[in-house]
Amino acid sequence: MLYTRSSQLFAEAEKVIPGGVNSPVRAFKAVGGTPIFVKSAKGAYMYDEDGNRLIDYINSWGPMILGHAFEPVVQAVIEKAKLGTSFGMPTELETQIAALAVSMVPNIDKIRFVNSGTEACMSAVRLARGFTKRDKIIKFAGCYHGHSDSFLIQAGSGAITFGTPNSPGVTEGTAKDTLLARYNDLENVAALIKANKNEIAAIIVEPVAGNMGCIPPNKGFLEGLRQLCTDNGILLIFDEVMTGFRLARGGVQELFNITADIVCFGKVIGGGLPVGAFAAREEIMNYLAPLGPVYQAGTLSGNPLAMAAGLAMLQSLDADRAIFQRLEEKTAYLAAGMEKVLKANNVVFTINRIGSMVSVHFDAAPVVDFQSAAKGDNETFKKFFHGLLQEGIYIAPSAYETWFITDALTYDDLDFTIQAVDKVSKTF
Ligand SMILES: *Cc1c(COP(=O)(O)O)cnc(C)c1O
């Protein structure tokens, strides 16, 4: 496959956009080469500017769970656009999507809509700080909660107690209020809480991690976090921007029957338009302006096009009770097929999977946290990525990303993918 026009377009983009992209991982830095420019997409496929068809395993990093250009979403957006695209005033649509979301997700009474997952997590933490009147938060190395300052803290060696900024521009003042813990390590969390008694407002966690590959929580991990939070007056924030409306109707809270205090959403909830949201029980949500003292706002929040897309998406998921089971079966089929051919070709690998999230790691040891995820062989991953691309299969251009299975994928697509993995892994 040739990517001539994409390369030309990238060169043009680089002149006027930093790195040619509006979000860094799109730039192919981790795998080499130049990014592919998309012209259109439908169902499980994307069509690029060179006329290639790609089977898409990223699906806009999660939102397109029912496939690209899903008809009910497209129709809803077109109809709403004709009636005006933004008012900065309330619309009935906002109440409709809020009511539906609240009915689908356990343990939430009220929800507020914002424009991205980043905003949702940032606002959730502010709310938790305001509510508890405490400053510090605990986050886990390798968990991503968007690009706001408090979250751009990563575990370097010895950075277990106090975070060090990993992006210039994040002040040390901000970094010191973010404590880092190791994913799936309860003792580590308990020690941090003990060392910062009555200072921690919230623990924010991806209840199934998806930003260091797919890493499900060990048995007891989420239960343990819940208990530690309850015992210490800390709010538990589930960042379900990736997992919400994907792993189950009610997200990970439903899947594992664990109660979070605040839940963040993004990706699927917007049906492919820029939407985020955060939700909690009434007592916490009423702490937000205009009812309460914690300020949070947005000119385009609850935008009618975004709400129309999100509502159509949630209605479609709500109406199809078999969807999550069907997605799980497709993903299990793909994972089993890949496992078989990778083994046959003597590749060293680990596949992690839960529901419709799956990741391939080129290391034999179990991948349970950021440290183990970082051990994967990136040279093999590069060959894997570019090999699949030549076969017309698009996975994320980074070894730390989850694949997102969409309902639009057929078993023929999955078989084709498994054959391509076989072919490519013979060249390692
Ligand atoms: C994608 C993601 C975010 C950030 O959402 P944006 O819409 O990109 O700002 C936050 N948390 C998790 C778990 C995510 O996967």
Short mmCIF file of C-alpha atoms and ligand atoms in Angstrom, two decimals:
data_model
loop_
_atom_site.label_atom_id
_atom_site.label_comp_id
_atom_site.label_asym_id
_atom_site.label_seq_id
_atom_site.Cartn_x
_atom_site.Cartn_y
_atom_site.Cartn_z
CA MET A 1 0.00 0.00 0.00
CA LEU A 2 1.20 3.48 -0.82
CA TYR A 3 0.78 6.49 1.41
CA THR A 4 2.07 9.17 -0.96
CA ARG A 5 -0.69 11.71 -0.57
CA SER A 6 -0.77 11.25 3.22
CA SER A 7 2.96 12.02 3.34
CA GLN A 8 2.45 15.16 1.26
CA LEU A 9 -0.42 16.30 3.44
CA PHE A 10 1.66 15.70 6.55
CA ALA A 11 4.47 17.85 5.17
CA GLU A 12 1.95 20.65 4.60
CA ALA A 13 0.48 20.21 8.08
CA GLU A 14 3.91 20.38 9.73
CA LYS A 15 4.35 23.93 8.43
CA VAL A 16 1.37 25.29 10.32
CA ILE A 17 0.60 22.80 13.12
CA PRO A 18 3.24 21.76 15.72
CA GLY A 19 4.37 18.30 14.67
CA GLY A 20 1.63 18.32 12.06
CA VAL A 21 -0.96 17.02 14.51
CA ASN A 22 -3.43 18.25 17.10
CA SER A 23 -2.72 15.41 19.52
CA PRO A 24 0.82 13.99 19.85
CA VAL A 25 0.37 10.23 19.51
CA ARG A 26 -1.12 10.72 16.04
CA ALA A 27 2.32 11.74 14.77
CA PHE A 28 3.78 8.16 14.59
CA LYS A 29 6.83 9.20 16.64
CA ALA A 30 6.91 5.89 18.50
CA VAL A 31 6.77 3.74 15.36
CA GLY A 32 8.46 5.91 12.73
CA GLY A 33 7.05 6.96 9.38
CA THR A 34 4.39 9.58 8.74
CA PRO A 35 0.75 9.52 9.80
CA ILE A 36 -2.11 8.54 7.58
CA PHE A 37 -4.64 11.17 6.61
CA VAL A 38 -8.22 9.95 6.73
CA LYS A 39 -10.75 10.97 4.15
CA SER A 40 -13.80 9.11 5.39
CA ALA A 41 -14.91 6.13 7.41
CA LYS A 42 -17.90 3.82 7.50
CA GLY A 43 -18.56 0.88 9.81
CA ALA A 44 -15.32 -0.96 10.59
CA TYR A 45 -13.32 0.72 7.84
CA MET A 46 -11.45 3.94 7.26
CA TYR A 47 -10.56 5.24 3.80
CA ASP A 48 -7.42 7.34 3.54
CA GLU A 49 -6.36 10.11 1.17
CA ASP A 50 -4.48 7.61 -1.02
CA GLY A 51 -7.60 5.51 -1.51
CA ASN A 52 -6.52 2.68 0.82
CA ARG A 53 -9.08 0.88 2.94
CA LEU A 54 -8.02 0.19 6.54
CA ILE A 55 -9.70 -2.07 9.07
CA ASP A 56 -9.85 0.17 12.12
CA TYR A 57 -8.95 -1.15 15.59
CA ILE A 58 -8.69 2.28 17.21
CA ASN A 59 -12.05 3.77 16.37
CA SER A 60 -11.15 7.31 17.27
CA TRP A 61 -9.52 5.95 20.46
CA GLY A 62 -12.75 4.44 21.65
CA PRO A 63 -15.86 6.45 20.82
CA MET A 64 -16.98 4.59 17.68
CA ILE A 65 -18.10 1.46 19.50
CA LEU A 66 -20.88 0.86 16.94
CA GLY A 67 -18.70 1.66 13.95
CA HIS A 68 -17.96 4.81 11.98
CA ALA A 69 -20.71 7.04 10.61
CA PHE A 70 -23.30 5.10 12.59
CA GLU A 71 -26.58 6.06 10.97
CA PRO A 72 -28.67 7.13 14.04
CA VAL A 73 -25.84 9.37 15.25
CA VAL A 74 -25.27 10.93 11.84
CA GLN A 75 -29.00 11.59 11.36
CA ALA A 76 -29.36 13.11 14.84
CA VAL A 77 -26.48 15.52 14.19
CA ILE A 78 -27.78 16.56 10.77
CA GLU A 79 -31.26 17.23 12.10
CA LYS A 80 -30.01 19.27 15.05
CA ALA A 81 -27.54 21.28 12.98
CA LYS A 82 -30.41 22.65 10.91
CA LEU A 83 -31.94 24.10 14.09
CA GLY A 84 -28.86 26.01 15.20
CA THR A 85 -25.52 24.75 16.46
CA SER A 86 -25.03 26.51 19.79
CA PHE A 87 -27.09 28.74 22.07
CA GLY A 88 -25.33 28.93 25.41
CA MET A 89 -28.78 28.38 26.91
CA PRO A 90 -30.46 25.25 28.24
CA THR A 91 -32.05 22.76 25.85
CA GLU A 92 -34.36 19.82 26.56
CA LEU A 93 -31.84 17.54 24.92
CA GLU A 94 -29.41 18.01 27.82
CA THR A 95 -31.97 16.70 30.30
CA GLN A 96 -32.76 13.75 28.03
CA ILE A 97 -29.18 12.54 27.76
CA ALA A 98 -28.53 13.25 31.46
CA ALA A 99 -31.57 11.22 32.49
CA LEU A 100 -30.59 8.33 30.23
CA ALA A 101 -26.98 8.30 31.46
CA VAL A 102 -28.14 8.40 35.09
CA SER A 103 -30.51 5.48 34.42
CA MET A 104 -27.76 3.37 32.82
CA VAL A 105 -24.95 3.95 35.34
CA PRO A 106 -25.19 2.78 38.97
CA ASN A 107 -24.67 5.10 41.96
CA ILE A 108 -25.04 8.44 40.20
CA ASP A 109 -27.88 10.93 40.72
CA LYS A 110 -26.67 13.87 38.66
CA ILE A 111 -24.29 14.40 35.78
CA ARG A 112 -22.65 17.45 34.26
CA PHE A 113 -21.51 17.59 30.64
CA VAL A 114 -18.23 19.12 29.49
CA ASN A 115 -16.28 18.99 26.21
CA SER A 116 -13.58 16.36 26.77
CA GLY A 117 -12.36 13.62 29.06
CA THR A 118 -9.61 15.96 30.22
CA GLU A 119 -12.16 18.49 31.40
CA ALA A 120 -14.21 15.78 33.09
CA CYS A 121 -11.27 14.50 35.15
CA MET A 122 -9.96 17.96 35.94
CA SER A 123 -13.39 19.05 37.16
CA ALA A 124 -13.96 15.83 39.11
CA VAL A 125 -10.75 16.41 41.07
CA ARG A 126 -11.64 20.04 41.77
CA LEU A 127 -15.03 18.92 43.01
CA ALA A 128 -13.45 16.25 45.22
CA ARG A 129 -11.04 18.80 46.68
CA GLY A 130 -13.84 21.27 47.33
CA PHE A 131 -16.05 18.62 48.87
CA THR A 132 -13.43 17.11 51.17
CA LYS A 133 -11.55 20.38 51.80
CA ARG A 134 -8.29 18.52 51.18
CA ASP A 135 -5.63 19.17 48.52
CA LYS A 136 -3.81 15.97 47.61
CA ILE A 137 -4.78 13.24 45.18
CA ILE A 138 -3.41 9.80 44.48
CA LYS A 139 -3.02 8.68 40.89
CA PHE A 140 -1.45 5.57 39.43
CA ALA A 141 1.62 5.46 37.24
CA GLY A 142 0.59 4.68 33.68
CA CYS A 143 -3.01 5.80 34.15
CA TYR A 144 -4.02 8.68 31.90
CA HIS A 145 -6.60 11.21 32.97
CA GLY A 146 -6.16 13.80 30.26
CA HIS A 147 -3.58 16.55 29.94
CA SER A 148 -4.45 18.88 32.80
CA ASP A 149 -1.53 19.81 35.06
CA SER A 150 -2.26 17.60 38.10
CA PHE A 151 -2.29 14.46 35.98
CA LEU A 152 0.88 14.91 33.94
CA ILE A 153 2.90 13.29 36.65
CA GLN A 154 4.57 9.99 35.98
CA ALA A 155 6.55 7.62 38.12
CA GLY A 156 10.26 7.94 37.58
CA SER A 157 12.56 5.90 39.77
CA GLY A 158 12.13 6.81 43.40
CA ALA A 159 9.15 9.03 42.63
CA ILE A 160 6.85 6.88 44.71
CA THR A 161 6.27 9.42 47.45
CA PHE A 162 6.27 12.76 45.70
CA GLY A 163 5.56 13.27 42.03
CA THR A 164 8.00 15.02 39.77
CA PRO A 165 6.62 16.88 36.77
CA ASN A 166 7.16 15.00 33.54
CA SER A 167 6.10 17.88 31.36
CA PRO A 168 7.77 21.28 31.52
CA GLY A 169 5.11 23.80 32.37
CA VAL A 170 3.68 21.76 35.23
CA THR A 171 4.77 23.58 38.37
CA GLU A 172 6.32 21.82 41.33
CA GLY A 173 3.54 23.26 43.45
CA THR A 174 1.03 21.31 41.39
CA ALA A 175 3.17 18.20 41.26
CA LYS A 176 3.54 17.98 45.01
CA ASP A 177 -0.20 17.53 45.46
CA THR A 178 -0.25 14.50 43.15
CA LEU A 179 0.95 11.33 44.85
CA LEU A 180 1.91 8.42 42.67
CA ALA A 181 1.04 4.83 43.32
CA ARG A 182 1.64 1.60 41.48
CA TYR A 183 -1.34 0.06 39.70
CA ASN A 184 -2.58 -3.15 41.30
CA ASP A 185 -0.54 -2.47 44.45
CA LEU A 186 -2.82 -1.85 47.44
CA GLU A 187 -0.03 -1.79 50.00
CA ASN A 188 1.58 1.05 48.14
CA VAL A 189 -1.69 3.01 48.29
CA ALA A 190 -2.19 2.24 51.99
CA ALA A 191 1.33 3.51 52.75
CA LEU A 192 0.71 6.78 50.88
CA ILE A 193 -2.52 7.32 52.78
CA LYS A 194 -0.79 6.66 56.08
CA ALA A 195 2.02 9.10 55.27
CA ASN A 196 -0.50 11.80 54.27
CA LYS A 197 -3.15 11.33 56.91
CA ASN A 198 -6.27 13.47 56.39
CA GLU A 199 -4.69 15.25 53.42
CA ILE A 200 -5.93 13.17 50.52
CA ALA A 201 -9.08 14.33 48.76
CA ALA A 202 -9.35 11.61 46.15
CA ILE A 203 -7.92 8.53 44.55
CA ILE A 204 -8.39 8.69 40.79
CA VAL A 205 -8.03 5.44 38.88
CA GLU A 206 -8.80 3.87 35.54
CA PRO A 207 -10.77 0.97 37.03
CA VAL A 208 -9.65 -1.05 34.02
CA ALA A 209 -6.47 0.59 32.77
CA GLY A 210 -6.34 1.24 29.05
CA ASN A 211 -3.56 3.75 28.57
CA MET A 212 -0.60 1.43 29.18
CA GLY A 213 -2.09 -1.28 27.04
CA CYS A 214 -5.11 -2.95 28.57
CA ILE A 215 -4.53 -3.86 32.21
CA PRO A 216 -7.47 -5.25 34.17
CA PRO A 217 -7.43 -4.77 37.94
CA ASN A 218 -6.21 -7.74 39.98
CA LYS A 219 -8.83 -9.45 42.08
CA GLY A 220 -9.42 -7.35 45.18
CA PHE A 221 -7.64 -4.22 43.93
CA LEU A 222 -10.73 -2.08 43.34
CA GLU A 223 -12.45 -3.51 46.42
CA GLY A 224 -9.37 -2.57 48.44
CA LEU A 225 -9.34 0.97 47.05
CA ARG A 226 -13.02 1.32 47.94
CA GLN A 227 -12.33 0.20 51.50
CA LEU A 228 -9.30 2.46 51.93
CA CYS A 229 -11.31 5.43 50.65
CA THR A 230 -14.26 4.71 52.92
CA ASP A 231 -12.02 4.25 55.96
CA ASN A 232 -10.13 7.48 55.36
CA GLY A 233 -12.75 9.95 54.15
CA ILE A 234 -11.29 9.91 50.62
CA LEU A 235 -13.43 10.08 47.48
CA LEU A 236 -12.90 7.31 44.94
CA ILE A 237 -12.95 8.64 41.38
CA PHE A 238 -13.40 6.11 38.61
CA ASP A 239 -12.08 7.55 35.38
CA GLU A 240 -14.36 5.68 33.00
CA VAL A 241 -13.62 7.91 30.02
CA MET A 242 -12.48 4.80 28.18
CA THR A 243 -14.49 2.07 29.91
CA GLY A 244 -17.82 3.86 30.39
CA PHE A 245 -20.57 2.56 28.09
CA ARG A 246 -17.97 0.15 26.68
CA LEU A 247 -17.32 -2.65 29.17
CA ALA A 248 -20.91 -2.73 30.40
CA ARG A 249 -24.03 -0.58 30.26
CA GLY A 250 -23.09 0.84 33.65
CA GLY A 251 -19.32 0.65 33.19
CA VAL A 252 -16.85 -0.92 35.60
CA GLN A 253 -19.00 -0.10 38.64
CA GLU A 254 -21.57 -2.51 37.21
CA LEU A 255 -19.05 -5.01 35.87
CA PHE A 256 -17.35 -5.57 39.23
CA ASN A 257 -20.13 -4.33 41.50
CA ILE A 258 -18.06 -1.62 43.15
CA THR A 259 -19.29 1.85 44.08
CA ALA A 260 -17.27 4.88 43.06
CA ASP A 261 -17.96 8.33 44.50
CA ILE A 262 -17.40 10.27 41.28
CA VAL A 263 -17.34 8.84 37.76
CA CYS A 264 -15.79 10.50 34.69
CA PHE A 265 -16.94 9.90 31.14
CA GLY A 266 -15.81 10.78 27.63
CA LYS A 267 -15.30 8.96 24.34
CA VAL A 268 -18.41 6.73 23.82
CA ILE A 269 -20.73 9.15 25.65
CA GLY A 270 -20.23 11.70 22.87
CA GLY A 271 -20.84 9.33 19.96
CA GLY A 272 -17.77 10.80 18.23
CA LEU A 273 -18.38 14.45 19.06
CA PRO A 274 -16.36 16.33 21.70
CA VAL A 275 -18.08 15.36 24.97
CA GLY A 276 -17.00 14.54 28.49
CA ALA A 277 -19.04 14.30 31.67
CA PHE A 278 -18.69 13.70 35.38
CA ALA A 279 -21.29 12.35 37.73
CA ALA A 280 -21.84 11.48 41.37
CA ARG A 281 -24.49 11.18 44.03
CA GLU A 282 -26.57 14.27 44.70
CA GLU A 283 -24.75 15.38 47.83
CA ILE A 284 -21.48 15.68 45.91
CA MET A 285 -22.87 17.10 42.66
CA ASN A 286 -24.77 19.82 44.54
CA TYR A 287 -21.38 21.17 45.57
CA LEU A 288 -20.98 22.50 42.03
CA ALA A 289 -21.88 26.03 40.93
CA PRO A 290 -24.52 27.38 40.72
CA LEU A 291 -25.79 25.33 43.71
CA GLY A 292 -22.50 25.08 45.52
CA PRO A 293 -19.12 26.78 45.80
CA VAL A 294 -17.02 24.73 43.33
CA TYR A 295 -16.84 26.58 40.04
CA GLN A 296 -17.00 24.84 36.68
CA ALA A 297 -18.36 26.12 33.38
CA GLY A 298 -18.18 25.92 29.59
CA THR A 299 -19.38 28.04 26.66
CA LEU A 300 -19.99 24.98 24.52
CA SER A 301 -20.82 22.51 27.31
CA GLY A 302 -24.01 20.61 26.52
CA ASN A 303 -23.73 21.73 22.90
CA PRO A 304 -26.80 20.54 20.95
CA LEU A 305 -24.87 18.70 18.22
CA ALA A 306 -22.72 16.93 20.79
CA MET A 307 -25.71 16.06 22.97
CA ALA A 308 -27.67 14.81 19.96
CA ALA A 309 -24.81 12.52 18.96
CA GLY A 310 -24.33 11.30 22.52
CA LEU A 311 -28.01 10.70 23.07
CA ALA A 312 -28.36 8.72 19.83
CA MET A 313 -25.33 6.63 20.86
CA LEU A 314 -26.57 5.92 24.39
CA GLN A 315 -30.08 5.12 23.11
CA SER A 316 -28.63 2.63 20.64
CA LEU A 317 -26.56 0.96 23.38
CA ASP A 318 -29.49 1.01 25.79
CA ALA A 319 -31.79 -0.61 23.24
CA ASP A 320 -29.41 -3.45 22.37
CA ARG A 321 -28.91 -5.46 25.55
CA ALA A 322 -26.79 -8.09 23.77
CA ILE A 323 -24.21 -5.58 22.55
CA PHE A 324 -21.59 -5.94 25.28
CA GLN A 325 -21.75 -9.73 25.14
CA ARG A 326 -21.40 -9.65 21.35
CA LEU A 327 -18.40 -7.31 21.56
CA GLU A 328 -16.78 -9.53 24.17
CA GLU A 329 -17.21 -12.60 21.96
CA LYS A 330 -15.67 -10.89 18.95
CA THR A 331 -12.73 -9.68 21.01
CA ALA A 332 -12.16 -13.09 22.58
CA TYR A 333 -12.21 -14.66 19.11
CA LEU A 334 -9.62 -12.18 17.84
CA ALA A 335 -7.40 -12.60 20.90
CA ALA A 336 -7.53 -16.41 20.70
CA GLY A 337 -6.74 -16.33 16.98
CA MET A 338 -3.78 -14.00 17.44
CA GLU A 339 -2.50 -16.05 20.36
CA LYS A 340 -2.55 -19.19 18.25
CA VAL A 341 -0.56 -17.76 15.34
CA LEU A 342 1.90 -15.82 17.52
CA LYS A 343 2.64 -19.02 19.45
CA ALA A 344 3.04 -21.01 16.25
CA ASN A 345 5.55 -18.42 15.05
CA ASN A 346 7.50 -18.55 18.34
CA VAL A 347 6.86 -14.93 19.20
CA VAL A 348 7.35 -13.86 22.83
CA PHE A 349 4.15 -12.07 23.80
CA THR A 350 1.40 -11.44 26.32
CA ILE A 351 -2.17 -10.60 25.33
CA ASN A 352 -4.36 -8.77 27.85
CA ARG A 353 -8.08 -8.59 27.28
CA ILE A 354 -11.29 -7.63 28.99
CA GLY A 355 -14.59 -7.06 27.20
CA SER A 356 -13.92 -5.20 23.96
CA MET A 357 -10.47 -3.97 25.01
CA VAL A 358 -7.37 -5.95 24.06
CA SER A 359 -3.63 -5.31 23.85
CA VAL A 360 -0.64 -7.24 22.53
CA HIS A 361 2.61 -6.86 24.49
CA PHE A 362 5.90 -8.23 23.20
CA ASP A 363 7.14 -9.60 26.51
CA ALA A 364 6.47 -12.94 28.17
CA ALA A 365 5.90 -11.70 31.74
CA PRO A 366 2.41 -10.75 32.93
CA VAL A 367 1.62 -7.10 32.25
CA VAL A 368 0.01 -5.77 35.44
CA ASP A 369 1.32 -2.21 35.87
CA PHE A 370 3.31 0.51 34.13
CA GLN A 371 6.66 -1.12 34.90
CA SER A 372 5.73 -4.42 33.33
CA ALA A 373 4.03 -2.67 30.39
CA ALA A 374 7.23 -0.73 29.72
CA LYS A 375 9.19 -3.97 29.29
CA GLY A 376 7.59 -4.78 25.94
CA ASP A 377 9.97 -4.92 22.98
CA ASN A 378 9.33 -1.76 20.98
CA GLU A 379 11.37 -2.90 17.96
CA THR A 380 9.06 -5.86 17.51
CA PHE A 381 6.07 -3.60 18.00
CA LYS A 382 7.26 -1.29 15.21
CA LYS A 383 7.51 -4.23 12.80
CA PHE A 384 4.11 -5.41 13.93
CA PHE A 385 2.52 -1.99 13.43
CA HIS A 386 4.00 -1.32 9.99
CA GLY A 387 3.45 -4.90 8.87
CA LEU A 388 -0.24 -4.72 9.74
CA LEU A 389 -0.53 -1.33 8.09
CA GLN A 390 0.76 -2.83 4.84
CA GLU A 391 -1.98 -5.44 5.14
CA GLY A 392 -4.60 -2.69 5.52
CA ILE A 393 -5.04 -2.98 9.28
CA TYR A 394 -4.79 0.02 11.55
CA ILE A 395 -3.79 -0.35 15.19
CA ALA A 396 -2.58 2.50 17.41
CA PRO A 397 0.91 3.80 16.55
CA SER A 398 2.17 3.11 20.07
CA ALA A 399 2.80 -0.05 22.08
CA TYR A 400 1.00 1.47 25.08
CA GLU A 401 -2.44 1.57 23.53
CA THR A 402 -5.46 -0.64 23.74
CA TRP A 403 -7.28 -1.89 20.64
CA PHE A 404 -10.97 -1.04 20.64
CA ILE A 405 -13.27 -3.56 19.06
CA THR A 406 -16.30 -2.17 17.30
CA ASP A 407 -19.57 -3.94 16.67
CA ALA A 408 -19.19 -3.18 12.97
CA LEU A 409 -16.32 -5.70 12.66
CA THR A 410 -17.38 -8.97 11.05
CA TYR A 411 -15.86 -12.38 11.72
CA ASP A 412 -14.40 -12.17 8.20
CA ASP A 413 -12.60 -8.98 9.26
CA LEU A 414 -11.32 -10.75 12.35
CA ASP A 415 -10.15 -13.79 10.35
CA PHE A 416 -8.43 -11.49 7.87
CA THR A 417 -6.69 -9.76 10.79
CA ILE A 418 -5.55 -13.04 12.36
CA GLN A 419 -4.10 -14.14 8.99
CA ALA A 420 -2.30 -10.80 8.70
CA VAL A 421 -0.87 -11.20 12.22
CA ASP A 422 0.35 -14.66 11.18
CA LYS A 423 2.00 -13.30 8.04
CA VAL A 424 3.58 -10.30 9.77
CA SER A 425 4.85 -12.22 12.81
CA LYS A 426 6.69 -14.67 10.51
CA THR A 427 8.94 -11.73 9.55
CA PHE A 428 10.00 -10.80 13.12
C1 LIG B 1 -8.96 9.51 26.65
C2 LIG B 1 -8.91 9.54 28.11
C3 LIG B 1 -8.95 10.74 28.83
C4 LIG B 1 -8.88 12.08 28.18
O1 LIG B 1 -9.98 12.35 27.37
P1 LIG B 1 -9.84 13.49 26.25
O2 LIG B 1 -11.22 13.56 25.66
O3 LIG B 1 -8.79 13.02 25.29
O4 LIG B 1 -9.46 14.75 26.91
C5 LIG B 1 -9.03 10.67 30.21
N1 LIG B 1 -9.06 9.48 30.84
C6 LIG B 1 -9.01 8.32 30.18
C7 LIG B 1 -9.06 7.04 30.94
C8 LIG B 1 -8.91 8.31 28.79
O5 LIG B 1 -8.81 7.14 28.16
#
